């Protein structure tokens, strides 16, 4: 019996040894260094040196068949407190990085992430990181999705994101960003989502943004200090589905814009938009034009009456259902 037990222990040790070889040593070393740089949080207690990072259920880690780490998620921990771990740049096969709801993660985004040449999706959201949105983001040539929302980022928008040939989404809302939108953003060929709301951005919108024409385009510039014309976002041939320009200082004639035939949601409330509402608004699923300088009769359509008066209130002289009837002379 003791002999059988001894042989069983030898067998199990060989199994453990073979499993430990599954995870690439370079990736395992990088992950353990990341854990150390994050001050060994309880969240990462499953990251143990004697287990395999690919096949032992390490929290937030997924591997390719080649045993290289390609996906890493670290999220939702109010106790984790440290600066941003620079060793994340030592995972050369990483394609997706998601760091979410870590309010006590501080510091700036390290330049070491530029070593992640295969990175396609970068999310750092709901943290305490600060400093600028770094220009070196443009070195991540495989990037398609950039989400740096709900942080403490400041400074101006990086001008060189147009150098990312596959970029489809820019999500930077709820930060402390200032300055204007670079004209180069109109030359991001595949951009389908632009979220810049709840910042301190200002100035006139560059006319180059009229070039944005991707499928299912969503534009949200709300709660900033933009001024002047925003008609470049409109046009019958565009494929835009959502436009939110609310809570700015924009001023343009609404009657002259052509609404994209794909448009479902439009919010231009709390601006200085003037003129009449175009007939096309009656086809929208949702509309808010309140707190502007609009006049004339609200186009008749089932959706318009379903919206309620709040969507049209506080204008110069809008009238008609759901507002009071227009006066006839």
CSV table of C-alpha atoms in Angstrom, one decimal, residues 170-174 181 193-199 201 217-224 226 233 240 242-246 248 265 267:
chain,number,residue,atom,x,y,z
A,170,UNK,CA,-13.1,56.5,-29.2
A,171,UNK,CA,-14.7,56.6,-25.7
A,172,UNK,CA,-13.3,59.4,-23.5
A,173,UNK,CA,-16.4,60.7,-21.6
A,174,UNK,CA,-16.4,61.7,-18.0
A,181,UNK,CA,-11.5,68.5,-31.1
A,193,UNK,CA,-18.4,55.7,-32.2
A,194,UNK,CA,-17.2,59.0,-30.8
A,195,UNK,CA,-18.0,59.6,-27.1
A,196,UNK,CA,-16.5,62.8,-25.6
A,197,UNK,CA,-19.3,63.9,-23.3
A,198,UNK,CA,-19.0,65.3,-19.8
A,199,UNK,CA,-15.6,66.9,-20.2
A,201,UNK,CA,-14.0,70.6,-24.2
A,217,UNK,CA,-22.2,55.9,-36.1
A,218,UNK,CA,-22.8,57.3,-32.6
A,219,UNK,CA,-21.7,60.8,-31.8
A,220,UNK,CA,-22.0,62.1,-28.2
A,221,UNK,CA,-20.5,65.5,-27.5
A,222,UNK,CA,-22.9,66.4,-24.7
A,223,UNK,CA,-22.1,68.4,-21.6
A,224,UNK,CA,-19.1,70.4,-22.9
A,226,UNK,CA,-18.7,73.6,-27.8
A,233,UNK,CA,-22.9,65.8,-38.5
A,240,UNK,CA,-25.5,58.0,-38.2
A,242,UNK,CA,-27.4,58.6,-32.6
A,243,UNK,CA,-26.4,62.3,-32.2
A,244,UNK,CA,-26.3,63.9,-28.8
A,245,UNK,CA,-25.1,67.5,-28.8
A,246,UNK,CA,-27.0,68.6,-25.7
A,248,UNK,CA,-23.3,73.0,-25.2
A,265,UNK,CA,-32.0,59.5,-31.6
A,267,UNK,CA,-30.7,65.5,-28.7
